[in-house]
């Protein structure tokens, strides 16, 4: 049996500062020296197996997923702030919830959300009119759009703009705090002493109160609107015939907000950045939209007839995967490619690095949507994860991105402003570090 190489604790300690601030290049330093899989002491403390090898990632997430669970960072720690829902639960509880909620995210259900999503997108694009002929950082706008899309898809118009804003800003601040806790575990005592733990718990409670208010008033209705909350309220467990409790409704709604907001906003922003940089792709996309859509109203069916639109989205998520990393912990000892993975090993899956491997991609640094017209399911591609814990909102997110791009490209031409260079910041998600400033015309 072979051993994966171990990066000396002294080396990882030396790099702690740059790792906290910009982990992707630090991981490349290690990959260049030690290969695609190695053991690393995160923050000099926790020994983890880090891998960008797509076969190992598929093994832990899909092929032998039964032997792996999410780490406590993803479950217990996040659950303290956003509750125990799909993203943050494990085992039988997770499985029961996933079975219950999955049908609500089926393509046939999601199809009905086209008009709702388009309304949000169109209203926000109308607001952009005042910026025509000028430059604007589109990133804050994309966050707004993605938040409103998931907010409306969840609650229709039951949530006021003020309520959505309260939730959005609280989620943002809680996430920032969670990142600090993960990246600098040695600072933990200070967070307790300074009262940060309590402060952010209170903030999380603020979100809960707003969402609970909405759930309680919605439960009084005789007929639920056709939105995600309506689906969560109406659905029944197969074995007991019972609905979810109020607490479960709260947790699952909370989690859909958290999981479905920043990821989508980042994807939308990176797409605009790439299309502004690659005019030929923007023109080709516009031609596809003109010829397939013409003057018709947007529908799920017509979107399915636009392969280049789909390829642009897939390629943007390859180059800038919003979820750039994930993790699992082995339950029992396991083996892969002649290597032992001991029980209780935390495995960090570098999805970003896997999407840029020379071994799997031709010219990985090049934006080339055509590669997704040729190959539909590349092995080293995990924008929505893999296996049973794959993103439940993937169809929803694809629809949102498709609708947004069609409506945007119909309305605006885009050019890159000089200050936009595509620098990223890898926090929980991969976001544009200095925004995405574009010239709209
Ligand atoms: C471009 C947008 C999105 C990306 C790139 C993305 C990516 C991901 C990834 C990679 C995972 C799996 C994490 C893991 O296995 O460790 C995941 C899980 C999840 N996503 Fe998404 N997501 C997106 C949008 C959404 C949306 C819009 C929603 C909700 C409407 C959503 C809800 C969820 C939930 C609930 C989970 C946990 C599923 C489970 O564990 O059963 N996501 N997402």
Short mmCIF file of C-alpha atoms and ligand atoms in Angstrom, two decimals:
data_model
loop_
_atom_site.label_atom_id
_atom_site.label_comp_id
_atom_site.label_asym_id
_atom_site.label_seq_id
_atom_site.Cartn_x
_atom_site.Cartn_y
_atom_site.Cartn_z
CA UNK A 1 0.00 0.00 0.00
CA UNK A 2 1.21 3.52 -0.81
CA UNK A 3 1.01 6.58 1.43
CA UNK A 4 -0.05 10.00 0.24
CA UNK A 5 2.77 12.51 0.89
CA UNK A 6 2.59 14.59 4.08
CA UNK A 7 3.39 18.28 3.98
CA UNK A 8 5.50 19.05 7.04
CA UNK A 9 3.66 20.88 9.79
CA UNK A 10 6.32 23.61 9.74
CA UNK A 11 5.62 24.31 6.03
CA UNK A 12 1.85 24.54 6.50
CA UNK A 13 2.34 26.74 9.57
CA UNK A 14 4.57 29.10 7.59
CA UNK A 15 1.89 29.37 4.93
CA UNK A 16 -1.03 29.82 7.34
CA UNK A 17 -1.33 33.55 6.69
CA UNK A 18 -1.38 33.27 2.89
CA UNK A 19 -3.65 30.21 3.18
CA UNK A 20 -6.22 32.17 5.19
CA UNK A 21 -6.17 35.05 2.71
CA UNK A 22 -5.85 33.25 -0.60
CA UNK A 23 -6.00 29.45 -0.33
CA UNK A 24 -6.23 28.55 -4.05
CA UNK A 25 -2.66 29.56 -5.05
CA UNK A 26 -1.29 28.02 -1.83
CA UNK A 27 -2.92 24.73 -2.79
CA UNK A 28 -1.31 25.04 -6.25
CA UNK A 29 2.10 25.43 -4.57
CA UNK A 30 1.50 22.16 -2.73
CA UNK A 31 0.10 20.37 -5.82
CA UNK A 32 3.15 21.40 -7.89
CA UNK A 33 5.49 20.04 -5.27
CA UNK A 34 3.62 17.01 -3.86
CA UNK A 35 1.13 15.93 -6.57
CA UNK A 36 -2.67 16.07 -6.69
CA UNK A 37 -3.28 14.43 -3.28
CA UNK A 38 -1.44 14.99 0.00
CA UNK A 39 -1.88 15.29 3.74
CA UNK A 40 -1.87 18.81 5.16
CA UNK A 41 -2.19 20.28 8.65
CA UNK A 42 -4.88 22.93 8.18
CA UNK A 43 -3.96 25.96 10.27
CA UNK A 44 -1.09 23.80 11.56
CA UNK A 45 -3.64 21.85 13.63
CA UNK A 46 -5.91 19.42 11.80
CA UNK A 47 -4.40 16.75 9.54
CA UNK A 48 -6.49 16.41 6.37
CA UNK A 49 -6.19 14.59 3.08
CA UNK A 50 -6.41 17.22 0.34
CA UNK A 51 -7.17 16.13 -3.22
CA UNK A 52 -7.85 17.57 -6.65
CA UNK A 53 -7.87 14.12 -8.24
CA UNK A 54 -11.33 13.65 -9.85
CA UNK A 55 -11.30 9.88 -9.30
CA UNK A 56 -10.74 10.30 -5.57
CA UNK A 57 -13.37 13.05 -5.40
CA UNK A 58 -15.88 10.80 -7.20
CA UNK A 59 -14.92 7.91 -4.94
CA UNK A 60 -15.66 9.78 -1.71
CA UNK A 61 -18.74 11.68 -2.93
CA UNK A 62 -20.33 9.08 -5.17
CA UNK A 63 -18.91 5.58 -5.55
CA UNK A 64 -18.21 4.85 -1.89
CA UNK A 65 -20.30 7.68 -0.44
CA UNK A 66 -21.70 5.38 2.26
CA UNK A 67 -18.29 5.43 3.96
CA UNK A 68 -18.13 9.22 4.06
CA UNK A 69 -20.06 11.92 5.84
CA UNK A 70 -19.79 15.68 5.83
CA UNK A 71 -17.42 17.19 8.36
CA UNK A 72 -18.65 18.85 11.54
CA UNK A 73 -17.72 22.18 9.97
CA UNK A 74 -20.39 21.68 7.34
CA UNK A 75 -22.91 20.13 9.67
CA UNK A 76 -22.72 20.96 13.40
CA UNK A 77 -20.91 24.28 13.13
CA UNK A 78 -23.14 25.67 10.35
CA UNK A 79 -26.22 24.20 12.01
CA UNK A 80 -25.58 26.36 15.10
CA UNK A 81 -26.42 29.36 12.95
CA UNK A 82 -28.74 28.18 10.20
CA UNK A 83 -30.40 25.14 11.76
CA UNK A 84 -30.47 21.46 10.96
CA UNK A 85 -31.66 21.15 7.36
CA UNK A 86 -30.58 19.45 4.13
CA UNK A 87 -27.20 21.12 3.90
CA UNK A 88 -26.24 20.63 7.53
CA UNK A 89 -27.66 17.23 8.52
CA UNK A 90 -26.39 13.68 8.18
CA UNK A 91 -27.44 10.04 8.20
CA UNK A 92 -31.04 8.89 8.43
CA UNK A 93 -32.38 12.33 9.26
CA UNK A 94 -30.77 13.84 6.13
CA UNK A 95 -32.00 10.95 3.95
CA UNK A 96 -35.59 11.33 5.14
CA UNK A 97 -35.52 15.08 4.51
CA UNK A 98 -33.93 14.69 1.07
CA UNK A 99 -36.59 12.16 0.02
CA UNK A 100 -39.31 14.47 1.23
CA UNK A 101 -38.01 17.63 -0.45
CA UNK A 102 -36.44 16.26 -3.65
CA UNK A 103 -39.70 16.01 -5.68
CA UNK A 104 -40.27 19.75 -5.17
CA UNK A 105 -37.05 20.43 -7.08
CA UNK A 106 -37.82 18.13 -9.99
CA UNK A 107 -37.57 19.75 -13.44
CA UNK A 108 -41.34 19.50 -13.90
CA UNK A 109 -41.98 21.55 -10.74
CA UNK A 110 -39.17 24.02 -11.34
CA UNK A 111 -40.55 24.67 -14.85
CA UNK A 112 -43.46 26.55 -13.24
CA UNK A 113 -41.06 29.13 -11.81
CA UNK A 114 -40.04 30.61 -15.19
CA UNK A 115 -42.41 33.58 -14.97
CA UNK A 116 -41.61 34.26 -11.33
CA UNK A 117 -37.85 34.27 -11.98
CA UNK A 118 -38.23 36.30 -15.16
CA UNK A 119 -40.25 38.97 -13.32
CA UNK A 120 -37.50 39.44 -10.72
CA UNK A 121 -34.79 39.52 -13.40
CA UNK A 122 -36.68 41.99 -15.61
CA UNK A 123 -37.38 44.38 -12.72
CA UNK A 124 -33.70 44.45 -11.78
CA UNK A 125 -32.53 44.81 -15.38
CA UNK A 126 -34.91 47.77 -15.70
CA UNK A 127 -33.07 49.37 -12.73
CA UNK A 128 -29.82 48.97 -14.67
CA UNK A 129 -31.14 51.22 -17.46
CA UNK A 130 -29.84 54.32 -15.68
CA UNK A 131 -26.33 52.89 -16.00
CA UNK A 132 -26.50 52.47 -19.77
CA UNK A 133 -23.44 54.13 -21.30
CA UNK A 134 -21.69 54.13 -17.91
CA UNK A 135 -19.66 51.71 -15.84
CA UNK A 136 -21.12 49.76 -12.93
CA UNK A 137 -19.93 47.07 -10.53
CA UNK A 138 -22.51 44.38 -11.28
CA UNK A 139 -21.61 42.10 -8.35
CA UNK A 140 -23.84 43.80 -5.72
CA UNK A 141 -26.64 43.78 -8.29
CA UNK A 142 -26.21 40.04 -8.89
CA UNK A 143 -26.38 39.42 -5.13
CA UNK A 144 -29.60 41.43 -5.03
CA UNK A 145 -31.10 39.54 -7.98
CA UNK A 146 -30.12 36.09 -6.67
CA UNK A 147 -31.46 36.92 -3.22
CA UNK A 148 -34.75 38.20 -4.60
CA UNK A 149 -35.09 35.19 -6.91
CA UNK A 150 -34.68 32.67 -4.08
CA UNK A 151 -36.76 34.89 -1.74
CA UNK A 152 -39.65 35.05 -4.23
CA UNK A 153 -39.32 31.41 -5.21
CA UNK A 154 -39.59 30.50 -1.52
CA UNK A 155 -42.18 32.95 -0.29
CA UNK A 156 -43.78 34.48 -3.46
CA UNK A 157 -44.51 38.02 -2.37
CA UNK A 158 -45.10 37.17 1.32
CA UNK A 159 -41.70 38.60 2.33
CA UNK A 160 -41.34 42.38 2.18
CA UNK A 161 -38.22 44.00 0.73
CA UNK A 162 -37.26 45.11 4.27
CA UNK A 163 -37.57 41.57 5.58
CA UNK A 164 -35.48 40.19 2.72
CA UNK A 165 -32.84 42.84 3.38
CA UNK A 166 -32.68 41.95 7.08
CA UNK A 167 -32.19 38.30 6.20
CA UNK A 168 -29.60 39.06 3.52
CA UNK A 169 -27.37 41.29 5.63
CA UNK A 170 -27.58 38.96 8.66
CA UNK A 171 -26.68 35.91 6.54
CA UNK A 172 -23.73 37.80 5.10
CA UNK A 173 -22.32 38.73 8.52
CA UNK A 174 -22.85 35.29 10.02
CA UNK A 175 -21.06 33.71 7.01
CA UNK A 176 -18.07 36.02 7.44
CA UNK A 177 -17.79 34.93 11.06
CA UNK A 178 -18.06 31.23 10.21
CA UNK A 179 -15.21 31.59 7.68
CA UNK A 180 -13.01 33.14 10.36
CA UNK A 181 -13.78 30.27 12.73
CA UNK A 182 -12.90 27.68 10.08
CA UNK A 183 -9.72 29.29 8.79
CA UNK A 184 -8.28 30.35 12.12
CA UNK A 185 -9.32 27.66 14.60
CA UNK A 186 -6.60 28.80 17.02
CA UNK A 187 -8.49 32.11 17.50
CA UNK A 188 -11.48 30.25 19.00
CA UNK A 189 -10.81 31.24 22.65
CA UNK A 190 -10.65 34.90 21.64
CA UNK A 191 -14.07 34.69 19.95
CA UNK A 192 -15.56 33.39 23.21
CA UNK A 193 -13.84 36.03 25.31
CA UNK A 194 -14.86 38.89 23.00
CA UNK A 195 -18.48 37.72 23.03
CA UNK A 196 -18.49 37.10 19.24
CA UNK A 197 -20.08 33.68 19.67
CA UNK A 198 -23.12 35.19 21.36
CA UNK A 199 -23.27 38.17 19.02
CA UNK A 200 -23.51 36.00 15.89
CA UNK A 201 -25.92 33.59 17.52
CA UNK A 202 -28.21 36.56 18.19
CA UNK A 203 -27.88 37.66 14.60
CA UNK A 204 -28.88 34.19 13.43
CA UNK A 205 -31.90 34.47 15.72
CA UNK A 206 -32.93 37.67 13.96
CA UNK A 207 -33.11 35.77 10.66
CA UNK A 208 -35.14 33.03 12.34
CA UNK A 209 -37.69 35.46 13.71
CA UNK A 210 -38.36 37.02 10.31
CA UNK A 211 -38.71 33.65 8.57
CA UNK A 212 -40.86 32.19 11.37
CA UNK A 213 -43.22 35.14 11.05
CA UNK A 214 -43.66 34.40 7.35
CA UNK A 215 -44.14 30.66 7.93
CA UNK A 216 -46.77 31.22 10.65
CA UNK A 217 -48.86 33.54 8.51
CA UNK A 218 -48.55 31.23 5.51
CA UNK A 219 -49.69 28.21 7.52
CA UNK A 220 -52.99 30.00 8.20
CA UNK A 221 -53.87 30.05 4.47
CA UNK A 222 -56.32 27.42 3.18
CA UNK A 223 -54.50 27.11 -0.12
CA UNK A 224 -50.75 27.51 -0.45
CA UNK A 225 -49.30 29.53 -3.36
CA UNK A 226 -47.25 27.56 -5.89
CA UNK A 227 -43.84 28.37 -4.40
CA UNK A 228 -41.13 26.46 -2.51
CA UNK A 229 -42.55 27.22 0.94
CA UNK A 230 -45.97 26.02 -0.26
CA UNK A 231 -44.29 22.81 -1.37
CA UNK A 232 -42.50 22.42 2.00
CA UNK A 233 -45.75 23.03 3.92
CA UNK A 234 -47.86 20.68 1.78
CA UNK A 235 -45.46 17.76 1.58
CA UNK A 236 -45.96 14.70 3.84
CA UNK A 237 -43.57 12.02 5.13
CA UNK A 238 -44.22 8.74 3.32
CA UNK A 239 -44.11 6.62 6.50
CA UNK A 240 -46.20 8.75 8.89
CA UNK A 241 -48.25 10.96 6.57
CA UNK A 242 -47.23 13.88 8.82
CA UNK A 243 -46.05 17.31 7.60
CA UNK A 244 -42.79 18.96 8.69
CA UNK A 245 -42.82 20.75 12.04
CA UNK A 246 -42.60 24.54 12.20
CA UNK A 247 -38.95 24.24 13.26
CA UNK A 248 -38.12 22.01 10.31
CA UNK A 249 -39.84 24.41 7.92
CA UNK A 250 -37.75 27.20 9.38
CA UNK A 251 -34.48 25.29 9.06
CA UNK A 252 -35.10 24.14 5.50
CA UNK A 253 -36.15 27.64 4.36
CA UNK A 254 -33.10 29.12 6.05
CA UNK A 255 -30.86 26.66 4.28
CA UNK A 256 -32.35 27.24 0.85
CA UNK A 257 -31.56 30.93 1.32
CA UNK A 258 -27.99 30.29 2.39
CA UNK A 259 -27.23 27.62 -0.21
CA UNK A 260 -29.02 29.26 -3.12
CA UNK A 261 -28.05 32.88 -2.90
CA UNK A 262 -24.34 33.67 -3.00
CA UNK A 263 -23.53 30.63 -5.18
CA UNK A 264 -25.94 31.83 -7.89
CA UNK A 265 -24.85 35.48 -7.60
CA UNK A 266 -21.20 34.49 -8.05
CA UNK A 267 -22.02 32.34 -11.06
CA UNK A 268 -24.00 35.17 -12.70
CA UNK A 269 -21.18 37.66 -12.10
CA UNK A 270 -18.47 35.39 -13.49
CA UNK A 271 -20.59 34.73 -16.57
CA UNK A 272 -20.95 38.42 -17.29
CA UNK A 273 -17.22 38.90 -16.73
CA UNK A 274 -16.34 36.12 -19.18
CA UNK A 275 -18.83 37.27 -21.82
CA UNK A 276 -17.55 40.84 -21.59
CA UNK A 277 -14.02 39.51 -22.04
CA UNK A 278 -14.91 37.18 -24.91
CA UNK A 279 -16.98 39.18 -27.38
CA UNK A 280 -17.15 36.33 -29.89
CA UNK A 281 -18.95 34.17 -27.34
CA UNK A 282 -21.36 37.00 -26.46
CA UNK A 283 -22.20 37.51 -30.16
CA UNK A 284 -22.69 33.78 -30.69
CA UNK A 285 -24.97 33.62 -27.67
CA UNK A 286 -26.97 36.63 -28.88
CA UNK A 287 -27.42 34.95 -32.28
CA UNK A 288 -28.67 31.76 -30.65
CA UNK A 289 -31.13 33.72 -28.52
CA UNK A 290 -32.39 35.72 -31.53
CA UNK A 291 -32.87 32.67 -33.70
CA UNK A 292 -34.46 30.38 -31.08
CA UNK A 293 -36.52 32.89 -29.12
CA UNK A 294 -37.32 35.64 -31.62
CA UNK A 295 -40.42 37.44 -30.37
CA UNK A 296 -41.80 34.50 -28.38
CA UNK A 297 -42.29 34.66 -24.63
CA UNK A 298 -39.58 32.89 -22.65
CA UNK A 299 -40.46 29.31 -21.68
CA UNK A 300 -38.71 26.28 -20.27
CA UNK A 301 -39.08 24.53 -23.62
CA UNK A 302 -37.39 27.28 -25.63
CA UNK A 303 -34.52 27.48 -23.12
CA UNK A 304 -33.90 23.77 -23.67
CA UNK A 305 -33.31 24.53 -27.36
CA UNK A 306 -30.27 26.71 -26.65
CA UNK A 307 -27.20 24.47 -26.37
CA UNK A 308 -24.70 27.32 -26.53
CA UNK A 309 -26.43 29.10 -23.63
CA UNK A 310 -26.04 25.95 -21.58
CA UNK A 311 -22.40 25.53 -22.65
CA UNK A 312 -21.52 29.12 -21.64
CA UNK A 313 -22.99 28.53 -18.17
CA UNK A 314 -21.20 25.19 -17.74
CA UNK A 315 -17.87 26.64 -18.89
CA UNK A 316 -18.19 29.66 -16.59
CA UNK A 317 -18.82 27.31 -13.65
CA UNK A 318 -15.81 25.24 -14.70
CA UNK A 319 -13.51 28.25 -14.66
CA UNK A 320 -15.06 29.83 -11.57
CA UNK A 321 -16.91 27.14 -9.60
CA UNK A 322 -18.94 29.02 -6.96
CA UNK A 323 -18.50 26.05 -4.60
CA UNK A 324 -14.74 25.75 -4.97
CA UNK A 325 -14.17 23.22 -2.16
CA UNK A 326 -16.06 20.57 -0.24
CA UNK A 327 -15.24 18.04 2.43
CA UNK A 328 -16.03 14.58 3.73
CA UNK A 329 -14.84 12.45 6.68
CA UNK A 330 -14.20 8.71 6.32
CA UNK A 331 -16.16 6.46 8.71
CA UNK A 332 -14.10 3.28 8.26
CA UNK A 333 -10.69 2.65 6.71
CA UNK A 334 -10.92 2.75 2.90
CA UNK A 335 -8.67 2.16 -0.09
CA UNK A 336 -8.31 4.00 -3.36
CA UNK A 337 -5.75 3.43 -6.15
CA UNK A 338 -3.51 1.44 -3.81
CA UNK A 339 -3.64 4.09 -1.07
CA UNK A 340 -5.17 3.63 2.38
CA UNK A 341 -7.48 6.29 3.72
CA UNK A 342 -7.61 5.68 7.49
CA UNK A 343 -10.89 5.86 9.40
CA UNK A 344 -11.87 9.34 10.58
CA UNK A 345 -9.80 11.16 7.93
CA UNK A 346 -11.06 14.52 6.79
CA UNK A 347 -10.85 14.75 3.00
CA UNK A 348 -10.86 18.17 1.34
CA UNK A 349 -12.02 18.02 -2.28
CA UNK A 350 -10.53 20.87 -4.33
CA UNK A 351 -13.25 21.26 -6.94
CA UNK A 352 -11.63 24.39 -8.41
CA UNK A 353 -8.32 22.66 -8.97
CA UNK A 354 -10.00 19.61 -10.45
CA UNK A 355 -11.74 21.89 -12.99
CA UNK A 356 -8.33 23.18 -14.15
CA UNK A 357 -6.26 20.01 -14.43
CA UNK A 358 -4.03 19.68 -17.47
CA UNK A 359 -4.63 15.92 -17.36
CA UNK A 360 -8.39 16.35 -17.85
CA UNK A 361 -8.87 19.60 -19.77
CA UNK A 362 -7.35 20.94 -22.96
CA UNK A 363 -6.01 24.44 -22.31
CA UNK A 364 -7.78 24.65 -18.94
CA UNK A 365 -7.15 28.37 -18.55
CA UNK A 366 -8.94 29.14 -21.81
CA UNK A 367 -12.64 30.08 -21.85
CA UNK A 368 -14.06 27.66 -24.41
CA UNK A 369 -17.78 26.83 -24.08
CA UNK A 370 -17.48 24.51 -27.09
CA UNK A 371 -15.87 21.86 -24.91
CA UNK A 372 -19.31 21.36 -23.30
CA UNK A 373 -20.97 20.93 -26.70
CA UNK A 374 -18.61 18.01 -27.34
CA UNK A 375 -18.59 16.35 -23.89
CA UNK A 376 -21.69 16.46 -21.74
CA UNK A 377 -20.40 14.86 -18.51
CA UNK A 378 -16.67 15.38 -18.03
CA UNK A 379 -15.14 13.33 -15.22
CA UNK A 380 -13.29 16.23 -13.57
CA UNK A 381 -16.35 18.50 -13.33
CA UNK A 382 -18.20 19.07 -10.03
CA UNK A 383 -19.99 22.45 -10.04
CA UNK A 384 -22.92 20.95 -8.12
CA UNK A 385 -20.97 18.24 -6.30
CA UNK A 386 -21.59 14.53 -7.00
CA UNK A 387 -23.45 11.55 -5.59
CA UNK A 388 -26.50 11.60 -3.33
CA UNK A 389 -25.58 14.91 -1.70
CA UNK A 390 -25.37 16.70 -5.01
CA UNK A 391 -26.95 20.15 -5.02
CA UNK A 392 -30.73 19.79 -4.75
CA UNK A 393 -31.14 23.24 -6.35
CA UNK A 394 -29.12 22.44 -9.53
CA UNK A 395 -32.12 22.55 -11.90
CA UNK A 396 -33.37 25.67 -10.19
CA UNK A 397 -29.95 27.35 -10.45
CA UNK A 398 -29.56 26.38 -14.12
CA UNK A 399 -32.99 27.82 -14.91
CA UNK A 400 -32.19 31.02 -13.03
CA UNK A 401 -28.87 31.44 -14.86
CA UNK A 402 -30.43 30.69 -18.25
CA UNK A 403 -33.28 33.17 -17.77
CA UNK A 404 -30.94 35.83 -16.48
CA UNK A 405 -28.44 35.50 -19.33
CA UNK A 406 -31.12 35.53 -22.03
CA UNK A 407 -32.78 38.63 -20.63
CA UNK A 408 -29.47 40.38 -20.03
CA UNK A 409 -27.95 39.66 -23.44
CA UNK A 410 -31.19 40.74 -25.16
CA UNK A 411 -30.93 44.11 -23.44
CA UNK A 412 -27.25 45.04 -23.09
CA UNK A 413 -23.86 44.79 -24.74
CA UNK A 414 -21.05 44.61 -22.23
CA UNK A 415 -17.44 45.71 -22.14
CA UNK A 416 -14.92 45.18 -19.37
CA UNK A 417 -13.92 48.29 -17.46
CA UNK A 418 -10.16 48.61 -17.04
CA UNK A 419 -10.27 47.99 -13.28
CA UNK A 420 -11.80 44.50 -13.65
CA UNK A 421 -9.17 41.78 -13.78
CA UNK A 422 -11.06 38.67 -12.66
CA UNK A 423 -9.29 38.35 -9.28
CA UNK A 424 -11.18 35.97 -7.06
CA UNK A 425 -11.60 35.58 -3.33
CA UNK A 426 -12.09 32.03 -2.09
CA UNK A 427 -14.25 32.22 1.01
CA UNK A 428 -17.07 29.69 1.50
CA UNK A 429 -17.83 30.47 -2.14
CA UNK A 430 -15.60 31.78 -4.94
CA UNK A 431 -16.45 35.43 -5.40
CA UNK A 432 -15.01 38.33 -7.41
CA UNK A 433 -12.58 40.05 -5.05
CA UNK A 434 -12.93 43.57 -6.40
CA UNK A 435 -16.37 43.20 -7.94
CA UNK A 436 -17.03 43.02 -11.68
CA UNK A 437 -17.10 46.47 -13.22
CA UNK A 438 -18.59 46.59 -16.69
CA UNK A 439 -19.57 49.18 -19.23
CA UNK A 440 -23.16 48.66 -20.33
CA UNK A 441 -24.38 49.82 -23.71
C1 LIG B 1 -24.85 28.15 -9.28
C2 LIG B 1 -25.47 27.91 -8.15
C3 LIG B 1 -25.17 26.78 -7.21
C4 LIG B 1 -24.03 26.05 -7.03
C5 LIG B 1 -22.73 26.18 -7.80
C6 LIG B 1 -24.29 25.08 -5.97
C7 LIG B 1 -23.38 24.13 -5.54
C8 LIG B 1 -23.65 23.16 -4.59
C9 LIG B 1 -22.75 22.09 -4.23
C10 LIG B 1 -21.36 21.86 -4.81
C11 LIG B 1 -23.37 21.32 -3.29
C12 LIG B 1 -22.85 20.04 -2.68
C13 LIG B 1 -21.93 20.27 -1.52
C14 LIG B 1 -21.33 18.96 -0.99
O1 LIG B 1 -21.63 17.88 -1.46
O2 LIG B 1 -20.55 19.05 -0.05
C15 LIG B 1 -24.66 21.94 -3.03
C16 LIG B 1 -25.57 21.46 -2.11
C17 LIG B 1 -26.79 22.06 -1.88
N1 LIG B 1 -27.36 23.10 -2.59
FE1 LIG B 1 -26.51 24.11 -4.12
N2 LIG B 1 -25.57 25.26 -5.52
C18 LIG B 1 -26.15 26.28 -6.25
C19 LIG B 1 -27.42 26.75 -6.12
C20 LIG B 1 -28.36 26.29 -5.24
C21 LIG B 1 -29.71 26.75 -5.15
C22 LIG B 1 -30.33 27.82 -6.04
C23 LIG B 1 -30.29 26.08 -4.10
C24 LIG B 1 -31.70 26.16 -3.58
C25 LIG B 1 -32.73 26.57 -4.26
C26 LIG B 1 -29.30 25.18 -3.56
C27 LIG B 1 -29.50 24.33 -2.49
C28 LIG B 1 -28.59 23.38 -2.05
C29 LIG B 1 -28.84 22.47 -0.93
C30 LIG B 1 -30.09 22.45 -0.05
C31 LIG B 1 -27.72 21.65 -0.83
C32 LIG B 1 -27.51 20.51 0.14
C33 LIG B 1 -28.07 19.23 -0.44
C34 LIG B 1 -27.90 18.00 0.43
O3 LIG B 1 -26.90 17.88 1.12
O4 LIG B 1 -28.80 17.16 0.36
N3 LIG B 1 -28.14 25.32 -4.27
N4 LIG B 1 -24.80 23.04 -3.85
#
